[in-house]
């Protein structure tokens, strides 16, 4: 065996320590990120989270993985948002109406009859306005990564067809656990019932509520259509979904890894939109085949006029008023 002198031993020791430190550093930043989604395993948002995880795993050479907990495995959205804010959950896909309880700008995106069409909404979210909104999350314990589509939300019930505002009078309509959504339903003359998403089917089946409001896929994939056979295409909100990462998890990433996460999230958004369009078409066909009464010819103006007080209230906040105006000006 070769005999090393003192200088060679010293150099060998330095190299060994450097390698050891590099190994420890690499293992310290490698981790599994927990992602929450209340939707079922085959839902477009869940598929998009898994797609994002695969991209991140590939780009980081297997250092980072995303484990997706779907079907409310980590709780209802209101609970998972709070857990994400404190860092107990790393990533969360949620509707803007619920996270608006923490991030004020999200309440603007949930405003009824704000977007003229899905195309208008996508142009807003894909442009400077959307980027600025995502950048506004950090003071509240989150980092906004991307928007996912959520289609247009409409009202359905098991009592009668809704063709006008008057037809909603007295109906008990489930809404998300959001003050804004309760105000909207109340302004339309119905009675809002704030209820977790996972309890809606039981509520419909047991007549604890008369109806609810949601998009085509949620109406069908949850079996709500079996107990609420009247769907009115009000399209009252087109509020998107948003993907956030906890600020705690974000700060654990290097600058390079943060960029990888942002790029993977952006690609997952485009992936999700393709899946979403397919599921919307399938859901409509399934509801029609089941005999759901679909009211598509609706005069939207009386519905929009009923929102006057809600917009007046929002307009008292200069930041909200300015954002609403910017969104409406996007062509």
Coordinates of C-alpha atoms in Angstrom, one line a residue:
X1 CA 0.0 0.0 0.0
X2 CA 1.2 3.5 -0.8
X3 CA 2.4 5.6 2.2
X4 CA 0.9 9.2 2.2
X5 CA 2.8 12.1 3.6
X6 CA 1.3 14.7 5.8
X7 CA 0.4 17.1 3.0
X8 CA -1.3 14.3 0.9
X9 CA -3.2 13.2 4.0
X10 CA -4.4 16.7 4.5
X11 CA -5.5 17.1 0.9
X12 CA -7.3 13.7 1.0
X13 CA -9.1 14.8 4.2
X14 CA -10.3 18.0 2.6
X15 CA -11.6 16.2 -0.4
X16 CA -13.4 13.6 1.7
X17 CA -15.1 16.3 3.8
X18 CA -16.1 18.2 0.7
X19 CA -17.7 15.1 -0.8
X20 CA -19.4 14.3 2.5
X21 CA -20.8 17.8 2.7
X22 CA -22.0 17.7 -0.9
X23 CA -23.7 14.4 -0.3
X24 CA -25.4 15.7 2.9
X25 CA -26.5 18.9 1.1
X26 CA -28.0 16.9 -1.7
X27 CA -29.9 14.6 0.6
X28 CA -31.1 17.5 2.7
X29 CA -32.9 19.2 -0.1
X30 CA -34.3 16.0 -1.7
X31 CA -37.8 15.4 -0.5
X32 CA -41.4 14.3 -1.2
X33 CA -44.0 17.0 -1.5
X34 CA -47.6 16.4 -0.3
X35 CA -50.2 17.8 -2.7
X36 CA -53.9 18.0 -1.8
X37 CA -56.9 17.9 -4.1
X38 CA -60.5 17.2 -3.1
X39 CA -61.4 15.8 -6.5
X40 CA -61.5 12.1 -7.5
X41 CA -58.4 10.2 -8.8
X42 CA -59.3 10.6 -12.5
X43 CA -60.3 14.3 -12.4
X44 CA -58.3 16.7 -14.6
X45 CA -56.8 18.6 -11.7
X46 CA -55.5 15.4 -10.1
X47 CA -54.1 14.2 -13.4
X48 CA -52.4 17.6 -13.8
X49 CA -50.8 17.4 -10.4
X50 CA -49.4 14.0 -11.3
X51 CA -48.2 15.3 -14.6
X52 CA -46.4 18.1 -12.8
X53 CA -44.9 15.7 -10.4
X54 CA -43.5 13.6 -13.2
X55 CA -41.9 16.6 -14.8
X56 CA -40.3 17.8 -11.6
X57 CA -39.0 14.3 -10.8
X58 CA -37.4 14.1 -14.3
X59 CA -36.0 17.6 -14.2
X60 CA -34.5 17.2 -10.7
X61 CA -33.0 13.7 -11.4
X62 CA -35.3 12.1 -8.9
X63 CA -34.5 14.4 -6.0
X64 CA -38.0 15.7 -5.7
X65 CA -41.3 13.8 -5.9
X66 CA -44.9 14.9 -5.5
X67 CA -47.4 12.6 -3.8
X68 CA -50.9 13.5 -4.7
X69 CA -53.7 13.0 -2.1
X70 CA -57.0 13.1 -4.0
X71 CA -60.6 12.6 -3.0
X72 CA -60.4 14.7 0.2
X73 CA -57.9 12.3 1.8
X74 CA -56.3 15.3 3.5
X75 CA -59.6 17.0 4.3
X76 CA -62.1 19.4 2.7
X77 CA -60.7 22.4 0.8
X78 CA -61.2 24.9 3.7
X79 CA -59.2 22.6 6.0
X80 CA -56.4 21.9 3.4
X81 CA -56.0 25.6 2.6
X82 CA -55.3 26.3 6.3
X83 CA -52.9 23.4 6.5
X84 CA -51.1 24.6 3.4
X85 CA -50.8 28.1 4.9
X86 CA -49.0 26.8 8.0
X87 CA -46.8 24.4 5.9
X88 CA -48.4 21.1 7.0
X89 CA -49.4 20.5 3.3
X90 CA -47.0 21.5 0.6
X91 CA -49.1 22.0 -2.5
X92 CA -52.8 22.6 -2.9
X93 CA -55.2 22.8 -5.8
X94 CA -58.2 24.9 -4.7
X95 CA -61.0 27.0 -6.0
X96 CA -60.4 30.8 -5.8
X97 CA -63.6 31.4 -3.9
X98 CA -62.3 29.5 -0.8
X99 CA -58.8 30.8 -0.8
X100 CA -60.3 34.3 -1.2
X101 CA -60.8 34.1 2.6
X102 CA -57.0 34.5 2.9
X103 CA -56.0 36.2 -0.4
X104 CA -58.1 39.3 -1.2
X105 CA -57.5 39.3 -5.0
X106 CA -59.0 35.9 -5.3
X107 CA -62.4 37.3 -4.3
X108 CA -62.4 39.4 -7.4
X109 CA -61.9 36.4 -9.7
X110 CA -64.9 34.7 -8.0
X111 CA -67.2 37.7 -8.7
X112 CA -70.4 36.7 -10.4
X113 CA -70.8 37.6 -14.1
X114 CA -67.3 39.1 -14.2
X115 CA -65.9 37.1 -17.2
X116 CA -67.8 37.3 -20.5
X117 CA -66.7 33.9 -21.6
X118 CA -64.2 31.1 -20.9
X119 CA -61.9 32.6 -23.6
X120 CA -62.0 36.0 -21.9
X121 CA -61.1 34.4 -18.6
X122 CA -58.2 32.5 -20.1
X123 CA -56.8 35.6 -21.7
X124 CA -56.9 37.5 -18.4
X125 CA -55.3 34.7 -16.5
X126 CA -52.6 34.0 -19.1
X127 CA -51.6 37.7 -19.3
X128 CA -50.1 40.3 -17.0
X129 CA -53.2 40.5 -14.8
X130 CA -53.0 36.8 -14.0
X131 CA -49.2 37.0 -13.3
X132 CA -49.7 39.9 -10.9
X133 CA -52.4 38.0 -9.0
X134 CA -50.2 34.9 -8.6
X135 CA -47.5 37.2 -7.3
X136 CA -49.8 38.6 -4.6
X137 CA -50.0 35.4 -2.6
X138 CA -46.8 35.5 -0.6
X139 CA -47.8 37.8 2.2
X140 CA -50.5 35.3 3.1
X141 CA -48.3 32.2 3.4
X142 CA -48.6 30.9 -0.1
X143 CA -46.9 31.1 -3.5
X144 CA -49.2 31.1 -6.5
X145 CA -47.9 28.7 -9.2
X146 CA -50.6 28.4 -11.9
X147 CA -54.3 28.7 -12.7
X148 CA -56.4 25.7 -13.7
X149 CA -59.7 25.9 -15.5
X150 CA -63.0 25.2 -13.7
X151 CA -65.5 25.9 -16.5
X152 CA -68.7 27.9 -16.0
X153 CA -70.7 27.2 -12.8
X154 CA -74.4 26.9 -13.1
X155 CA -77.4 26.2 -10.8
X156 CA -79.1 22.8 -10.5
X157 CA -81.9 21.5 -8.2
X158 CA -84.4 18.7 -7.8
X159 CA -87.5 20.8 -7.4
X160 CA -88.2 22.8 -10.6
X161 CA -86.7 24.2 -13.7
X162 CA -85.1 27.6 -13.3
X163 CA -85.7 30.0 -16.2
X164 CA -85.7 33.3 -14.3
X165 CA -84.6 34.8 -11.0
X166 CA -88.1 34.4 -9.7
X167 CA -87.8 30.6 -10.1
X168 CA -85.0 30.5 -7.5
X169 CA -87.1 32.1 -4.7
X170 CA -87.1 29.9 -1.6
X171 CA -84.8 27.2 -2.9
X172 CA -82.1 26.0 -0.5
X173 CA -78.9 26.1 -2.6
X174 CA -75.6 24.7 -1.4
X175 CA -72.6 27.0 -1.9
X176 CA -69.0 26.9 -1.1
X177 CA -67.9 28.0 2.4
X178 CA -67.5 31.5 1.1
X179 CA -69.2 34.8 2.1
X180 CA -69.2 36.0 -1.5
X181 CA -71.0 32.9 -2.8
X182 CA -73.6 33.2 0.0
X183 CA -74.2 36.8 -0.9
X184 CA -74.7 35.9 -4.6
X185 CA -77.3 33.2 -3.9
X186 CA -79.1 35.5 -1.4
X187 CA -79.2 38.3 -4.0
X188 CA -80.9 35.9 -6.4
X189 CA -83.7 35.2 -3.9
X190 CA -82.6 31.7 -2.8
X191 CA -81.4 30.5 0.5
X192 CA -77.6 29.8 0.6
X193 CA -76.4 26.8 2.6
X194 CA -72.6 26.7 3.1
X195 CA -71.6 23.1 3.1
X196 CA -68.4 21.1 2.4
X197 CA -68.2 19.6 -1.1
X198 CA -68.1 16.1 0.2
X199 CA -71.5 16.4 1.9
X200 CA -73.5 17.7 -1.1
X201 CA -74.6 14.4 -2.4
X202 CA -76.0 13.3 0.9
X203 CA -77.6 16.7 1.3
X204 CA -79.4 16.3 -2.1
X205 CA -80.4 12.7 -1.5
X206 CA -81.9 13.5 1.9
X207 CA -83.5 16.8 0.8
X208 CA -81.5 18.8 3.3
X209 CA -80.8 21.1 0.3
X210 CA -82.8 21.6 -2.9
X211 CA -79.8 22.1 -5.1
X212 CA -76.3 23.4 -5.6
X213 CA -74.2 25.2 -8.2
X214 CA -71.1 23.9 -10.0
X215 CA -69.6 23.1 -13.3
X216 CA -70.5 20.2 -15.7
X217 CA -68.0 17.7 -14.6
X218 CA -68.6 18.2 -10.8
X219 CA -72.4 17.9 -11.5
X220 CA -71.9 14.5 -13.1
X221 CA -68.8 12.9 -11.6
X222 CA -70.3 13.3 -8.0
X223 CA -73.7 11.9 -9.0
X224 CA -75.4 15.1 -8.1
X225 CA -77.4 14.8 -11.4
X226 CA -79.2 11.8 -10.1
X227 CA -80.9 13.9 -7.4
X228 CA -81.0 17.3 -9.1
X229 CA -82.6 16.8 -12.5
X230 CA -83.0 20.5 -13.4
X231 CA -79.9 22.3 -14.6
X232 CA -80.0 26.0 -15.6
X233 CA -77.0 27.2 -17.6
X234 CA -76.6 30.4 -15.7
X235 CA -72.9 30.5 -16.1
X236 CA -72.9 32.9 -13.1
X237 CA -69.2 32.4 -12.3
X238 CA -66.2 31.2 -14.2
X239 CA -63.8 31.4 -11.3
X240 CA -60.7 29.3 -11.9
X241 CA -58.9 26.9 -9.8
X242 CA -55.5 27.9 -8.4
X243 CA -52.4 25.8 -7.6
X244 CA -50.4 27.1 -4.6
X245 CA -47.4 25.9 -2.7
X246 CA -46.9 26.8 0.9
X247 CA -44.3 29.6 1.5
X248 CA -42.5 27.2 3.9
X249 CA -42.0 24.6 1.2
X250 CA -41.1 27.2 -1.4
X251 CA -38.3 28.6 0.7
X252 CA -36.9 25.1 1.2
X253 CA -36.2 25.0 -2.6
X254 CA -33.1 26.4 -4.3
X255 CA -33.6 29.1 -6.9
X256 CA -33.1 26.6 -9.7
X257 CA -35.6 24.2 -8.2
X258 CA -38.1 27.1 -7.8
X259 CA -37.8 27.7 -11.5
X260 CA -38.4 24.0 -12.3
X261 CA -41.5 24.1 -10.1
X262 CA -42.9 27.2 -11.9
X263 CA -42.2 25.8 -15.4
X264 CA -43.8 22.4 -14.5
X265 CA -46.8 24.1 -13.0
X266 CA -47.3 26.2 -16.2
X267 CA -47.1 23.1 -18.4
X268 CA -49.5 21.2 -16.1
X269 CA -52.0 24.1 -16.6
X270 CA -52.0 23.6 -20.4
X271 CA -52.3 19.8 -19.8
X272 CA -55.2 20.3 -17.5
X273 CA -57.1 22.4 -20.0
X274 CA -57.0 19.7 -22.6
X275 CA -58.3 17.1 -20.1
X276 CA -60.9 19.5 -18.9
X277 CA -62.4 20.1 -22.4
X278 CA -62.8 16.3 -22.9
X279 CA -64.4 15.8 -19.5
X280 CA -66.9 18.6 -20.0
X281 CA -68.1 17.1 -23.3
X282 CA -68.4 13.6 -21.7
X283 CA -70.3 15.1 -18.7
X284 CA -72.8 16.9 -20.8
X285 CA -73.6 13.8 -22.9
X286 CA -74.0 11.7 -19.7
X287 CA -76.4 14.2 -18.1
X288 CA -78.5 14.5 -21.3
X289 CA -78.7 10.7 -21.6
X290 CA -79.9 10.5 -18.0
X291 CA -82.8 12.8 -18.8
X292 CA -81.7 15.9 -17.0
X293 CA -83.8 18.9 -17.9
X294 CA -81.3 21.5 -19.2
X295 CA -82.5 25.1 -19.4
X296 CA -80.1 26.9 -21.8
X297 CA -82.2 29.8 -22.9
X298 CA -81.8 32.2 -20.0
X299 CA -82.1 36.0 -20.0
X300 CA -78.9 36.8 -18.1
X301 CA -79.5 40.5 -17.6
X302 CA -81.9 40.2 -14.6
X303 CA -79.3 37.8 -13.0
X304 CA -76.6 40.3 -13.6
X305 CA -78.7 43.2 -12.3
X306 CA -79.3 41.4 -9.1
X307 CA -75.5 41.6 -8.4
X308 CA -75.5 45.4 -8.2
X309 CA -75.1 45.5 -4.4
X310 CA -72.3 42.9 -4.5
X311 CA -70.3 45.1 -7.0
X312 CA -71.1 48.2 -5.0
X313 CA -69.6 46.6 -1.9
X314 CA -66.5 45.4 -3.8
X315 CA -66.1 48.8 -5.3
X316 CA -65.5 50.3 -1.9
X317 CA -62.1 48.6 -1.9
X318 CA -60.0 50.7 -4.4
X319 CA -57.7 47.7 -5.2
X320 CA -60.6 45.4 -6.0
X321 CA -62.4 48.1 -8.0
X322 CA -59.2 48.7 -10.1
X323 CA -58.7 45.0 -10.7
X324 CA -62.3 44.5 -11.8
X325 CA -61.9 47.4 -14.2
X326 CA -58.7 46.0 -15.7
X327 CA -60.3 42.6 -16.2
X328 CA -63.3 44.0 -17.9
X329 CA -61.0 46.0 -20.3
X330 CA -59.2 42.8 -21.5
X331 CA -60.4 42.1 -25.1

